């Protein structure tokens, strides 16, 4: 939220937050993995942290753009009704931004799961890794019907 122009009115703070997202995005996941391997040793923790830190920059930038693209009319309505600045964000900005933020989050997580499935031989197809898969019907009768 501190990277969005309509929420953060301090240009110095907004600029530094945006440049922080750019710096995080500039690091490759492999470089971050090497840093975390040196810090925590070889194992899954280093990889998970590298991917998580790498995605913070991407998600932060996309979330800030989603918040910036909201309409000012609901915010003005909340302020005209006597709401505070925090209430104008809660009731004016977030109802517009939440669907876009959820869409971004689900798209990124689906892409990350697909990347994990394609690169990891230990993840069997249809195992429910990341997203549960629908199980095949086992047969039998439907509730309320007889089997004859």
mmCIF file of N, CA and C in Angstrom:
data_model
loop_
_atom_site.group_PDB
_atom_site.id
_atom_site.type_symbol
_atom_site.label_atom_id
_atom_site.label_comp_id
_atom_site.label_asym_id
_atom_site.label_seq_id
_atom_site.Cartn_x
_atom_site.Cartn_y
_atom_site.Cartn_z
ATOM 1 N N UNK A 1 0.822 -1.198 0.000
ATOM 2 C CA UNK A 1 0.000 0.000 0.000
ATOM 3 C C UNK A 1 0.865 1.261 0.000
ATOM 4 N N UNK A 2 2.075 1.148 0.538
ATOM 5 C CA UNK A 2 2.933 2.330 0.581
ATOM 6 C C UNK A 2 3.517 2.665 -0.789
ATOM 7 N N UNK A 3 3.391 1.797 -1.756
ATOM 8 C CA UNK A 3 3.879 2.068 -3.096
ATOM 9 C C UNK A 3 2.831 2.689 -4.003
ATOM 10 N N UNK A 4 1.591 2.778 -3.556
ATOM 11 C CA UNK A 4 0.509 3.336 -4.372
ATOM 12 C C UNK A 4 0.433 4.844 -4.198
ATOM 13 N N UNK A 5 0.266 5.529 -5.318
ATOM 14 C CA UNK A 5 0.249 6.989 -5.307
ATOM 15 C C UNK A 5 -0.975 7.564 -4.603
ATOM 16 N N UNK A 6 -2.130 6.897 -4.714
ATOM 17 C CA UNK A 6 -3.340 7.446 -4.102
ATOM 18 C C UNK A 6 -3.430 7.142 -2.607
ATOM 19 N N UNK A 7 -2.589 6.271 -2.072
ATOM 20 C CA UNK A 7 -2.582 5.979 -0.637
ATOM 21 C C UNK A 7 -1.454 6.736 0.051
ATOM 22 N N UNK A 8 -0.273 6.662 -0.501
ATOM 23 C CA UNK A 8 0.906 7.278 0.093
ATOM 24 C C UNK A 8 1.150 8.632 -0.571
ATOM 25 N N UNK A 9 0.924 9.701 0.176
ATOM 26 C CA UNK A 9 1.084 11.053 -0.359
ATOM 27 C C UNK A 9 2.505 11.590 -0.214
ATOM 28 N N UNK A 10 3.388 10.859 0.460
ATOM 29 C CA UNK A 10 4.770 11.299 0.624
ATOM 30 C C UNK A 10 5.612 10.776 -0.541
ATOM 31 N N UNK A 11 6.061 11.671 -1.440
ATOM 32 C CA UNK A 11 6.770 11.186 -2.622
ATOM 33 C C UNK A 11 8.092 10.487 -2.303
ATOM 34 N N UNK A 12 8.780 10.904 -1.263
ATOM 35 C CA UNK A 12 10.063 10.283 -0.919
ATOM 36 C C UNK A 12 9.849 8.847 -0.462
ATOM 37 N N UNK A 13 8.873 8.611 0.399
ATOM 38 C CA UNK A 13 8.586 7.263 0.885
ATOM 39 C C UNK A 13 8.079 6.374 -0.253
ATOM 40 N N UNK A 14 7.182 6.920 -1.080
ATOM 41 C CA UNK A 14 6.641 6.148 -2.197
ATOM 42 C C UNK A 14 7.750 5.778 -3.188
ATOM 43 N N UNK A 15 8.639 6.727 -3.478
ATOM 44 C CA UNK A 15 9.742 6.459 -4.393
ATOM 45 C C UNK A 15 10.676 5.395 -3.835
ATOM 46 N N UNK A 16 10.982 5.487 -2.544
ATOM 47 C CA UNK A 16 11.895 4.500 -1.954
ATOM 48 C C UNK A 16 11.261 3.113 -1.898
ATOM 49 N N UNK A 17 9.968 3.020 -1.643
ATOM 50 C CA UNK A 17 9.293 1.722 -1.628
ATOM 51 C C UNK A 17 9.279 1.124 -3.032
ATOM 52 N N UNK A 18 8.967 1.945 -4.030
ATOM 53 C CA UNK A 18 8.953 1.459 -5.411
ATOM 54 C C UNK A 18 10.342 1.004 -5.853
ATOM 55 N N UNK A 19 11.374 1.764 -5.513
ATOM 56 C CA UNK A 19 12.740 1.363 -5.882
ATOM 57 C C UNK A 19 13.171 0.122 -5.112
ATOM 58 N N UNK A 20 12.666 -0.049 -3.890
ATOM 59 C CA UNK A 20 12.941 -1.269 -3.143
ATOM 60 C C UNK A 20 12.367 -2.489 -3.840
ATOM 61 N N UNK A 21 11.142 -2.355 -4.378
ATOM 62 C CA UNK A 21 10.550 -3.449 -5.151
ATOM 63 C C UNK A 21 11.405 -3.750 -6.385
ATOM 64 N N UNK A 22 11.913 -2.694 -7.037
ATOM 65 C CA UNK A 22 12.739 -2.897 -8.224
ATOM 66 C C UNK A 22 14.047 -3.602 -7.888
ATOM 67 N N UNK A 23 14.642 -3.253 -6.752
ATOM 68 C CA UNK A 23 15.889 -3.899 -6.337
ATOM 69 C C UNK A 23 15.659 -5.373 -6.048
ATOM 70 N N UNK A 24 14.564 -5.689 -5.370
ATOM 71 C CA UNK A 24 14.257 -7.091 -5.075
ATOM 72 C C UNK A 24 14.006 -7.861 -6.364
ATOM 73 N N UNK A 25 13.300 -7.243 -7.318
ATOM 74 C CA UNK A 25 13.034 -7.926 -8.584
ATOM 75 C C UNK A 25 14.292 -8.094 -9.421
ATOM 76 N N UNK A 26 15.293 -7.243 -9.220
ATOM 77 C CA UNK A 26 16.517 -7.313 -10.013
ATOM 78 C C UNK A 26 17.361 -8.529 -9.665
ATOM 79 N N UNK A 27 17.280 -9.010 -8.433
ATOM 80 C CA UNK A 27 18.036 -10.197 -8.046
ATOM 81 C C UNK A 27 17.409 -11.433 -8.669
ATOM 82 N N UNK A 28 18.233 -12.244 -9.269
ATOM 83 C CA UNK A 28 17.754 -13.514 -9.800
ATOM 84 C C UNK A 28 17.513 -14.483 -8.649
ATOM 85 N N UNK A 29 16.611 -15.404 -8.847
ATOM 86 C CA UNK A 29 16.302 -16.394 -7.820
ATOM 87 C C UNK A 29 17.519 -17.247 -7.497
ATOM 88 N N UNK A 30 18.337 -17.515 -8.506
ATOM 89 C CA UNK A 30 19.533 -18.321 -8.288
ATOM 90 C C UNK A 30 20.527 -17.617 -7.366
ATOM 91 N N UNK A 31 20.669 -16.311 -7.541
ATOM 92 C CA UNK A 31 21.580 -15.550 -6.672
ATOM 93 C C UNK A 31 21.043 -15.532 -5.245
ATOM 94 N N UNK A 32 19.739 -15.321 -5.109
ATOM 95 C CA UNK A 32 19.144 -15.357 -3.774
ATOM 96 C C UNK A 32 19.291 -16.740 -3.149
ATOM 97 N N UNK A 33 19.149 -17.791 -3.964
ATOM 98 C CA UNK A 33 19.318 -19.147 -3.444
ATOM 99 C C UNK A 33 20.745 -19.360 -2.947
ATOM 100 N N UNK A 34 21.732 -18.846 -3.672
ATOM 101 C CA UNK A 34 23.123 -18.979 -3.229
ATOM 102 C C UNK A 34 23.364 -18.245 -1.913
ATOM 103 N N UNK A 35 22.747 -17.080 -1.775
ATOM 104 C CA UNK A 35 22.884 -16.322 -0.526
ATOM 105 C C UNK A 35 22.259 -17.105 0.632
ATOM 106 N N UNK A 36 21.066 -17.648 0.411
ATOM 107 C CA UNK A 36 20.395 -18.384 1.476
ATOM 108 C C UNK A 36 21.044 -19.733 1.760
ATOM 109 N N UNK A 37 21.654 -20.348 0.755
ATOM 110 C CA UNK A 37 22.401 -21.587 1.005
ATOM 111 C C UNK A 37 23.592 -21.288 1.896
ATOM 112 N N UNK A 38 24.255 -20.176 1.650
ATOM 113 C CA UNK A 38 25.389 -19.789 2.498
ATOM 114 C C UNK A 38 24.920 -19.489 3.924
ATOM 115 N N UNK A 39 23.735 -18.906 4.055
ATOM 116 C CA UNK A 39 23.245 -18.534 5.383
ATOM 117 C C UNK A 39 22.645 -19.717 6.146
ATOM 118 N N UNK A 40 21.854 -20.563 5.463
ATOM 119 C CA UNK A 40 21.113 -21.623 6.141
ATOM 120 C C UNK A 40 21.562 -23.028 5.793
ATOM 121 N N UNK A 41 22.472 -23.174 4.852
ATOM 122 C CA UNK A 41 22.917 -24.496 4.445
ATOM 123 C C UNK A 41 22.066 -25.030 3.315
ATOM 124 N N UNK A 42 22.529 -26.117 2.733
ATOM 125 C CA UNK A 42 21.844 -26.733 1.605
ATOM 126 C C UNK A 42 20.573 -27.427 2.102
ATOM 127 N N UNK A 43 19.467 -27.140 1.438
ATOM 128 C CA UNK A 43 18.199 -27.747 1.823
ATOM 129 C C UNK A 43 17.039 -26.998 1.216
ATOM 130 N N UNK A 44 15.832 -27.442 1.487
ATOM 131 C CA UNK A 44 14.656 -26.814 0.890
ATOM 132 C C UNK A 44 14.382 -25.405 1.424
ATOM 133 N N UNK A 45 14.829 -25.103 2.640
ATOM 134 C CA UNK A 45 14.575 -23.780 3.212
ATOM 135 C C UNK A 45 15.200 -22.686 2.366
ATOM 136 N N UNK A 46 16.399 -22.908 1.876
ATOM 137 C CA UNK A 46 17.078 -21.899 1.056
ATOM 138 C C UNK A 46 16.303 -21.633 -0.237
ATOM 139 N N UNK A 47 15.812 -22.679 -0.872
ATOM 140 C CA UNK A 47 15.050 -22.508 -2.103
ATOM 141 C C UNK A 47 13.727 -21.814 -1.882
ATOM 142 N N UNK A 48 13.046 -22.203 -0.823
ATOM 143 C CA UNK A 48 11.748 -21.585 -0.521
ATOM 144 C C UNK A 48 11.919 -20.103 -0.210
ATOM 145 N N UNK A 49 12.922 -19.764 0.573
ATOM 146 C CA UNK A 49 13.170 -18.356 0.897
ATOM 147 C C UNK A 49 13.562 -17.557 -0.337
ATOM 148 N N UNK A 50 14.364 -18.148 -1.214
ATOM 149 C CA UNK A 50 14.771 -17.445 -2.434
ATOM 150 C C UNK A 50 13.570 -17.143 -3.323
ATOM 151 N N UNK A 51 12.692 -18.113 -3.480
ATOM 152 C CA UNK A 51 11.502 -17.893 -4.303
ATOM 153 C C UNK A 51 10.570 -16.876 -3.649
ATOM 154 N N UNK A 52 10.391 -16.981 -2.334
ATOM 155 C CA UNK A 52 9.492 -16.057 -1.626
ATOM 156 C C UNK A 52 9.994 -14.624 -1.696
ATOM 157 N N UNK A 53 11.277 -14.416 -1.452
ATOM 158 C CA UNK A 53 11.826 -13.057 -1.500
ATOM 159 C C UNK A 53 11.767 -12.517 -2.919
ATOM 160 N N UNK A 54 12.042 -13.362 -3.912
ATOM 161 C CA UNK A 54 11.982 -12.921 -5.300
ATOM 162 C C UNK A 54 10.590 -12.507 -5.725
ATOM 163 N N UNK A 55 9.582 -13.170 -5.185
ATOM 164 C CA UNK A 55 8.209 -12.842 -5.562
ATOM 165 C C UNK A 55 7.663 -11.617 -4.829
ATOM 166 N N UNK A 56 8.281 -11.226 -3.730
ATOM 167 C CA UNK A 56 7.815 -10.043 -2.999
ATOM 168 C C UNK A 56 7.878 -8.803 -3.878
ATOM 169 N N UNK A 57 8.957 -8.652 -4.632
ATOM 170 C CA UNK A 57 9.085 -7.492 -5.518
ATOM 171 C C UNK A 57 8.034 -7.472 -6.601
ATOM 172 N N UNK A 58 7.765 -8.626 -7.189
ATOM 173 C CA UNK A 58 6.762 -8.709 -8.254
ATOM 174 C C UNK A 58 5.371 -8.424 -7.699
ATOM 175 N N UNK A 59 5.026 -9.099 -6.594
ATOM 176 C CA UNK A 59 3.694 -8.907 -6.021
ATOM 177 C C UNK A 59 3.505 -7.486 -5.494
ATOM 178 N N UNK A 60 4.529 -6.915 -4.874
ATOM 179 C CA UNK A 60 4.420 -5.545 -4.369
ATOM 180 C C UNK A 60 4.137 -4.551 -5.479
ATOM 181 N N UNK A 61 4.824 -4.689 -6.596
ATOM 182 C CA UNK A 61 4.605 -3.788 -7.727
ATOM 183 C C UNK A 61 3.210 -3.963 -8.300
ATOM 184 N N UNK A 62 2.783 -5.216 -8.476
ATOM 185 C CA UNK A 62 1.464 -5.454 -9.045
ATOM 186 C C UNK A 62 0.345 -5.013 -8.103
ATOM 187 N N UNK A 63 0.517 -5.229 -6.801
ATOM 188 C CA UNK A 63 -0.490 -4.775 -5.835
ATOM 189 C C UNK A 63 -0.592 -3.254 -5.813
ATOM 190 N N UNK A 64 0.553 -2.575 -5.866
ATOM 191 C CA UNK A 64 0.534 -1.109 -5.865
ATOM 192 C C UNK A 64 -0.180 -0.578 -7.103
ATOM 193 N N UNK A 65 0.048 -1.192 -8.256
ATOM 194 C CA UNK A 65 -0.648 -0.763 -9.466
ATOM 195 C C UNK A 65 -2.144 -1.048 -9.392
ATOM 196 N N UNK A 66 -2.523 -2.145 -8.764
ATOM 197 C CA UNK A 66 -3.946 -2.455 -8.613
ATOM 198 C C UNK A 66 -4.627 -1.432 -7.710
ATOM 199 N N UNK A 67 -3.944 -1.021 -6.658
ATOM 200 C CA UNK A 67 -4.512 -0.020 -5.750
ATOM 201 C C UNK A 67 -4.573 1.345 -6.421
ATOM 202 N N UNK A 68 -3.566 1.673 -7.241
ATOM 203 C CA UNK A 68 -3.572 2.965 -7.934
ATOM 204 C C UNK A 68 -4.690 3.074 -8.960
ATOM 205 N N UNK A 69 -5.132 1.970 -9.519
ATOM 206 C CA UNK A 69 -6.158 1.997 -10.561
ATOM 207 C C UNK A 69 -7.580 2.044 -10.020
ATOM 208 N N UNK A 70 -7.749 2.268 -8.745
ATOM 209 C CA UNK A 70 -9.095 2.360 -8.175
ATOM 210 C C UNK A 70 -9.682 3.741 -8.411
ATOM 211 N N UNK A 71 -11.004 3.807 -8.386
ATOM 212 C CA UNK A 71 -11.709 5.070 -8.583
ATOM 213 C C UNK A 71 -11.692 5.888 -7.289
ATOM 214 N N UNK A 72 -11.671 7.203 -7.448
ATOM 215 C CA UNK A 72 -11.657 8.088 -6.283
ATOM 216 C C UNK A 72 -13.065 8.400 -5.773
ATOM 217 N N UNK A 73 -14.091 8.087 -6.548
ATOM 218 C CA UNK A 73 -15.463 8.423 -6.162
ATOM 219 C C UNK A 73 -15.916 7.744 -4.871
ATOM 220 N N UNK A 74 -15.683 6.444 -4.653
ATOM 221 C CA UNK A 74 -16.079 5.856 -3.368
ATOM 222 C C UNK A 74 -15.313 6.456 -2.189
ATOM 223 N N UNK A 75 -14.064 6.815 -2.400
ATOM 224 C CA UNK A 75 -13.278 7.448 -1.336
ATOM 225 C C UNK A 75 -13.885 8.801 -0.986
ATOM 226 N N UNK A 76 -14.257 9.564 -1.997
ATOM 227 C CA UNK A 76 -14.902 10.859 -1.744
ATOM 228 C C UNK A 76 -16.239 10.682 -1.027
ATOM 229 N N UNK A 77 -16.971 9.630 -1.353
ATOM 230 C CA UNK A 77 -18.244 9.361 -0.686
ATOM 231 C C UNK A 77 -18.056 9.038 0.787
ATOM 232 N N UNK A 78 -17.046 8.250 1.107
ATOM 233 C CA UNK A 78 -16.772 7.914 2.513
ATOM 234 C C UNK A 78 -16.331 9.162 3.265
ATOM 235 N N UNK A 79 -15.482 9.971 2.646
ATOM 236 C CA UNK A 79 -15.022 11.200 3.308
ATOM 237 C C UNK A 79 -16.173 12.196 3.497
ATOM 238 N N UNK A 80 -17.092 12.271 2.516
ATOM 239 C CA UNK A 80 -18.237 13.176 2.633
ATOM 240 C C UNK A 80 -19.197 12.722 3.732
ATOM 241 N N UNK A 81 -19.246 11.436 3.991
ATOM 242 C CA UNK A 81 -20.108 10.919 5.048
ATOM 243 C C UNK A 81 -19.473 11.041 6.425
ATOM 244 N N UNK A 82 -18.270 11.593 6.500
ATOM 245 C CA UNK A 82 -17.621 11.812 7.789
ATOM 246 C C UNK A 82 -16.622 10.742 8.169
ATOM 247 N N UNK A 83 -16.214 9.908 7.217
ATOM 248 C CA UNK A 83 -15.257 8.850 7.506
ATOM 249 C C UNK A 83 -13.833 9.380 7.609
ATOM 250 N N UNK A 84 -13.012 8.646 8.326
ATOM 251 C CA UNK A 84 -11.606 9.022 8.454
ATOM 252 C C UNK A 84 -10.822 8.534 7.235
ATOM 253 N N UNK A 85 -9.532 8.865 7.207
ATOM 254 C CA UNK A 85 -8.676 8.435 6.109
ATOM 255 C C UNK A 85 -8.587 6.908 6.054
ATOM 256 N N UNK A 86 -8.444 6.289 7.218
ATOM 257 C CA UNK A 86 -8.357 4.832 7.283
ATOM 258 C C UNK A 86 -9.667 4.180 6.836
ATOM 259 N N UNK A 87 -10.795 4.765 7.223
ATOM 260 C CA UNK A 87 -12.082 4.236 6.781
ATOM 261 C C UNK A 87 -12.281 4.425 5.277
ATOM 262 N N UNK A 88 -11.758 5.506 4.723
ATOM 263 C CA UNK A 88 -11.878 5.705 3.276
ATOM 264 C C UNK A 88 -11.072 4.653 2.512
ATOM 265 N N UNK A 89 -9.938 4.242 3.064
ATOM 266 C CA UNK A 89 -9.168 3.167 2.431
ATOM 267 C C UNK A 89 -9.904 1.845 2.587
ATOM 268 N N UNK A 90 -10.423 1.603 3.793
ATOM 269 C CA UNK A 90 -11.085 0.323 4.073
ATOM 270 C C UNK A 90 -12.368 0.160 3.265
ATOM 271 N N UNK A 91 -13.183 1.187 3.186
ATOM 272 C CA UNK A 91 -14.485 1.073 2.530
ATOM 273 C C UNK A 91 -14.517 1.638 1.115
ATOM 274 N N UNK A 92 -13.513 2.428 0.726
ATOM 275 C CA UNK A 92 -13.509 3.028 -0.605
ATOM 276 C C UNK A 92 -12.521 2.398 -1.569
ATOM 277 N N UNK A 93 -11.327 2.079 -1.085
ATOM 278 C CA UNK A 93 -10.287 1.559 -1.975
ATOM 279 C C UNK A 93 -10.264 0.038 -1.997
ATOM 280 N N UNK A 94 -10.260 -0.582 -0.830
ATOM 281 C CA UNK A 94 -10.054 -2.036 -0.759
ATOM 282 C C UNK A 94 -11.153 -2.859 -1.444
ATOM 283 N N UNK A 95 -12.442 -2.491 -1.379
ATOM 284 C CA UNK A 95 -13.424 -3.283 -2.129
ATOM 285 C C UNK A 95 -13.169 -3.278 -3.639
ATOM 286 N N UNK A 96 -12.536 -2.241 -4.151
ATOM 287 C CA UNK A 96 -12.208 -2.203 -5.570
ATOM 288 C C UNK A 96 -10.926 -2.972 -5.875
ATOM 289 N N UNK A 97 -9.982 -2.963 -4.937
ATOM 290 C CA UNK A 97 -8.667 -3.542 -5.194
ATOM 291 C C UNK A 97 -8.592 -5.030 -4.856
ATOM 292 N N UNK A 98 -9.383 -5.499 -3.917
ATOM 293 C CA UNK A 98 -9.288 -6.894 -3.464
ATOM 294 C C UNK A 98 -9.497 -7.905 -4.600
ATOM 295 N N UNK A 99 -10.498 -7.754 -5.485
ATOM 296 C CA UNK A 99 -10.623 -8.743 -6.563
ATOM 297 C C UNK A 99 -9.402 -8.805 -7.474
ATOM 298 N N UNK A 100 -8.809 -7.668 -7.770
ATOM 299 C CA UNK A 100 -7.622 -7.643 -8.622
ATOM 300 C C UNK A 100 -6.437 -8.264 -7.885
ATOM 301 N N UNK A 101 -6.298 -7.951 -6.601
ATOM 302 C CA UNK A 101 -5.201 -8.507 -5.805
ATOM 303 C C UNK A 101 -5.337 -10.023 -5.707
ATOM 304 N N UNK A 102 -6.544 -10.525 -5.482
ATOM 305 C CA UNK A 102 -6.752 -11.979 -5.436
ATOM 306 C C UNK A 102 -6.458 -12.631 -6.782
ATOM 307 N N UNK A 103 -6.847 -11.974 -7.855
ATOM 308 C CA UNK A 103 -6.566 -12.501 -9.184
ATOM 309 C C UNK A 103 -5.067 -12.594 -9.439
ATOM 310 N N UNK A 104 -4.334 -11.556 -9.059
ATOM 311 C CA UNK A 104 -2.884 -11.551 -9.218
ATOM 312 C C UNK A 104 -2.264 -12.662 -8.378
ATOM 313 N N UNK A 105 -2.705 -12.789 -7.139
ATOM 314 C CA UNK A 105 -2.149 -13.790 -6.239
ATOM 315 C C UNK A 105 -2.388 -15.202 -6.761
ATOM 316 N N UNK A 106 -3.599 -15.482 -7.207
ATOM 317 C CA UNK A 106 -3.909 -16.821 -7.716
ATOM 318 C C UNK A 106 -3.163 -17.116 -9.013
ATOM 319 N N UNK A 107 -3.008 -16.128 -9.873
ATOM 320 C CA UNK A 107 -2.277 -16.332 -11.114
ATOM 321 C C UNK A 107 -0.812 -16.628 -10.844
ATOM 322 N N UNK A 108 -0.201 -15.858 -9.953
ATOM 323 C CA UNK A 108 1.211 -16.069 -9.620
ATOM 324 C C UNK A 108 1.391 -17.419 -8.939
ATOM 325 N N UNK A 109 0.497 -17.775 -8.009
ATOM 326 C CA UNK A 109 0.663 -19.049 -7.303
ATOM 327 C C UNK A 109 0.448 -20.230 -8.247
ATOM 328 N N UNK A 110 -0.453 -20.100 -9.203
ATOM 329 C CA UNK A 110 -0.655 -21.170 -10.168
ATOM 330 C C UNK A 110 0.578 -21.330 -11.047
ATOM 331 N N UNK A 111 1.185 -20.224 -11.453
ATOM 332 C CA UNK A 111 2.394 -20.303 -12.268
ATOM 333 C C UNK A 111 3.550 -20.903 -11.468
ATOM 334 N N UNK A 112 3.651 -20.551 -10.192
ATOM 335 C CA UNK A 112 4.719 -21.107 -9.362
ATOM 336 C C UNK A 112 4.523 -22.608 -9.165
ATOM 337 N N UNK A 113 3.298 -23.052 -8.990
ATOM 338 C CA UNK A 113 3.040 -24.481 -8.830
ATOM 339 C C UNK A 113 3.337 -25.237 -10.119
ATOM 340 N N UNK A 114 3.002 -24.643 -11.255
ATOM 341 C CA UNK A 114 3.312 -25.291 -12.528
ATOM 342 C C UNK A 114 4.816 -25.392 -12.721
ATOM 343 N N UNK A 115 5.533 -24.349 -12.317
ATOM 344 C CA UNK A 115 6.992 -24.379 -12.418
ATOM 345 C C UNK A 115 7.566 -25.434 -11.478
ATOM 346 N N UNK A 116 7.005 -25.562 -10.291
ATOM 347 C CA UNK A 116 7.491 -26.570 -9.343
ATOM 348 C C UNK A 116 7.194 -27.973 -9.856
ATOM 349 N N UNK A 117 6.027 -28.163 -10.461
ATOM 350 C CA UNK A 117 5.693 -29.485 -11.003
ATOM 351 C C UNK A 117 6.601 -29.863 -12.158
ATOM 352 N N UNK A 118 6.944 -28.887 -13.006
ATOM 353 C CA UNK A 118 7.756 -29.214 -14.177
ATOM 354 C C UNK A 118 9.214 -29.445 -13.819
ATOM 355 N N UNK A 119 9.697 -28.821 -12.749
ATOM 356 C CA UNK A 119 11.116 -28.949 -12.424
ATOM 357 C C UNK A 119 11.393 -30.009 -11.366
ATOM 358 N N UNK A 120 10.381 -30.479 -10.662
ATOM 359 C CA UNK A 120 10.610 -31.439 -9.586
ATOM 360 C C UNK A 120 10.116 -32.814 -10.008
ATOM 361 N N UNK A 121 11.004 -33.770 -9.962
ATOM 362 C CA UNK A 121 10.611 -35.125 -10.332
ATOM 363 C C UNK A 121 9.891 -35.838 -9.195
ATOM 364 N N UNK A 122 9.939 -35.272 -7.999
ATOM 365 C CA UNK A 122 9.321 -35.917 -6.847
ATOM 366 C C UNK A 122 7.848 -35.619 -6.730
ATOM 367 N N UNK A 123 7.303 -34.740 -7.591
ATOM 368 C CA UNK A 123 5.884 -34.396 -7.513
ATOM 369 C C UNK A 123 5.134 -35.229 -8.540
ATOM 370 N N UNK A 124 4.406 -36.257 -8.128
ATOM 371 C CA UNK A 124 3.671 -37.070 -9.106
ATOM 372 C C UNK A 124 2.481 -36.317 -9.666
ATOM 373 N N UNK A 125 2.133 -36.603 -10.898
ATOM 374 C CA UNK A 125 0.993 -35.962 -11.539
ATOM 375 C C UNK A 125 -0.285 -36.366 -10.824
ATOM 376 N N UNK A 126 -1.157 -35.409 -10.570
ATOM 377 C CA UNK A 126 -2.406 -35.688 -9.892
ATOM 378 C C UNK A 126 -2.259 -35.905 -8.401
ATOM 379 N N UNK A 127 -1.143 -35.447 -7.828
ATOM 380 C CA UNK A 127 -0.921 -35.687 -6.403
ATOM 381 C C UNK A 127 -1.609 -34.660 -5.518
ATOM 382 N N UNK A 128 -2.134 -33.601 -6.125
ATOM 383 C CA UNK A 128 -2.759 -32.562 -5.327
ATOM 384 C C UNK A 128 -1.758 -31.549 -4.810
ATOM 385 N N UNK A 129 -0.524 -31.559 -5.326
ATOM 386 C CA UNK A 129 0.496 -30.597 -4.912
ATOM 387 C C UNK A 129 0.055 -29.218 -5.353
ATOM 388 N N UNK A 130 0.022 -28.281 -4.475
ATOM 389 C CA UNK A 130 -0.395 -26.888 -4.676
ATOM 390 C C UNK A 130 -1.910 -26.747 -4.772
ATOM 391 N N UNK A 131 -2.538 -27.453 -5.678
ATOM 392 C CA UNK A 131 -3.974 -27.348 -5.849
ATOM 393 C C UNK A 131 -4.562 -28.750 -5.813
ATOM 394 N N UNK A 132 -5.610 -28.942 -5.050
ATOM 395 C CA UNK A 132 -6.196 -30.287 -5.000
ATOM 396 C C UNK A 132 -6.801 -30.664 -6.341
ATOM 397 N N UNK A 133 -6.641 -31.900 -6.698
ATOM 398 C CA UNK A 133 -7.226 -32.392 -7.932
ATOM 399 C C UNK A 133 -8.517 -33.126 -7.615
ATOM 400 N N UNK A 134 -9.425 -33.094 -8.553
ATOM 401 C CA UNK A 134 -10.713 -33.764 -8.354
ATOM 402 C C UNK A 134 -10.504 -35.263 -8.450
ATOM 403 N N UNK A 135 -11.080 -35.966 -7.517
ATOM 404 C CA UNK A 135 -10.936 -37.417 -7.543
ATOM 405 C C UNK A 135 -12.016 -38.013 -8.442
ATOM 406 N N UNK A 136 -11.706 -39.131 -9.022
ATOM 407 C CA UNK A 136 -12.655 -39.805 -9.905
ATOM 408 C C UNK A 136 -13.776 -40.407 -9.065
ATOM 409 N N UNK A 137 -14.974 -40.457 -9.613
ATOM 410 C CA UNK A 137 -16.075 -41.062 -8.848
ATOM 411 C C UNK A 137 -15.793 -42.530 -8.590
ATOM 412 N N UNK A 138 -16.137 -42.955 -7.412
ATOM 413 C CA UNK A 138 -15.852 -44.330 -7.015
ATOM 414 C C UNK A 138 -16.997 -45.275 -7.319
ATOM 415 N N UNK A 139 -18.065 -44.798 -7.856
ATOM 416 C CA UNK A 139 -19.210 -45.645 -8.148
ATOM 417 C C UNK A 139 -20.155 -45.691 -6.964
ATOM 418 N N UNK A 140 -21.061 -46.617 -6.958
ATOM 419 C CA UNK A 140 -22.017 -46.700 -5.869
ATOM 420 C C UNK A 140 -23.294 -45.989 -6.239
ATOM 421 N N UNK A 141 -24.120 -45.754 -5.255
ATOM 422 C CA UNK A 141 -25.407 -45.125 -5.510
ATOM 423 C C UNK A 141 -25.395 -43.719 -4.961
ATOM 424 N N UNK A 142 -26.270 -42.920 -5.519
ATOM 425 C CA UNK A 142 -26.446 -41.562 -5.033
ATOM 426 C C UNK A 142 -27.302 -41.577 -3.791
ATOM 427 N N UNK A 143 -27.120 -40.632 -2.895
ATOM 428 C CA UNK A 143 -27.949 -40.616 -1.692
ATOM 429 C C UNK A 143 -29.420 -40.448 -2.053
ATOM 430 N N UNK A 144 -30.255 -41.216 -1.381
ATOM 431 C CA UNK A 144 -31.695 -41.089 -1.591
ATOM 432 C C UNK A 144 -32.218 -42.014 -2.678
ATOM 433 N N UNK A 145 -31.351 -42.751 -3.345
ATOM 434 C CA UNK A 145 -31.801 -43.675 -4.394
ATOM 435 C C UNK A 145 -31.467 -45.094 -3.981
ATOM 436 N N UNK A 146 -32.284 -45.984 -4.411
ATOM 437 C CA UNK A 146 -32.026 -47.387 -4.077
ATOM 438 C C UNK A 146 -31.106 -47.994 -5.131
ATOM 439 N N UNK A 147 -30.448 -49.079 -4.778
ATOM 440 C CA UNK A 147 -29.504 -49.704 -5.690
ATOM 441 C C UNK A 147 -30.157 -50.727 -6.604
ATOM 442 N N UNK A 148 -31.447 -50.920 -6.540
ATOM 443 C CA UNK A 148 -32.092 -51.919 -7.391
ATOM 444 C C UNK A 148 -32.549 -51.373 -8.709
#
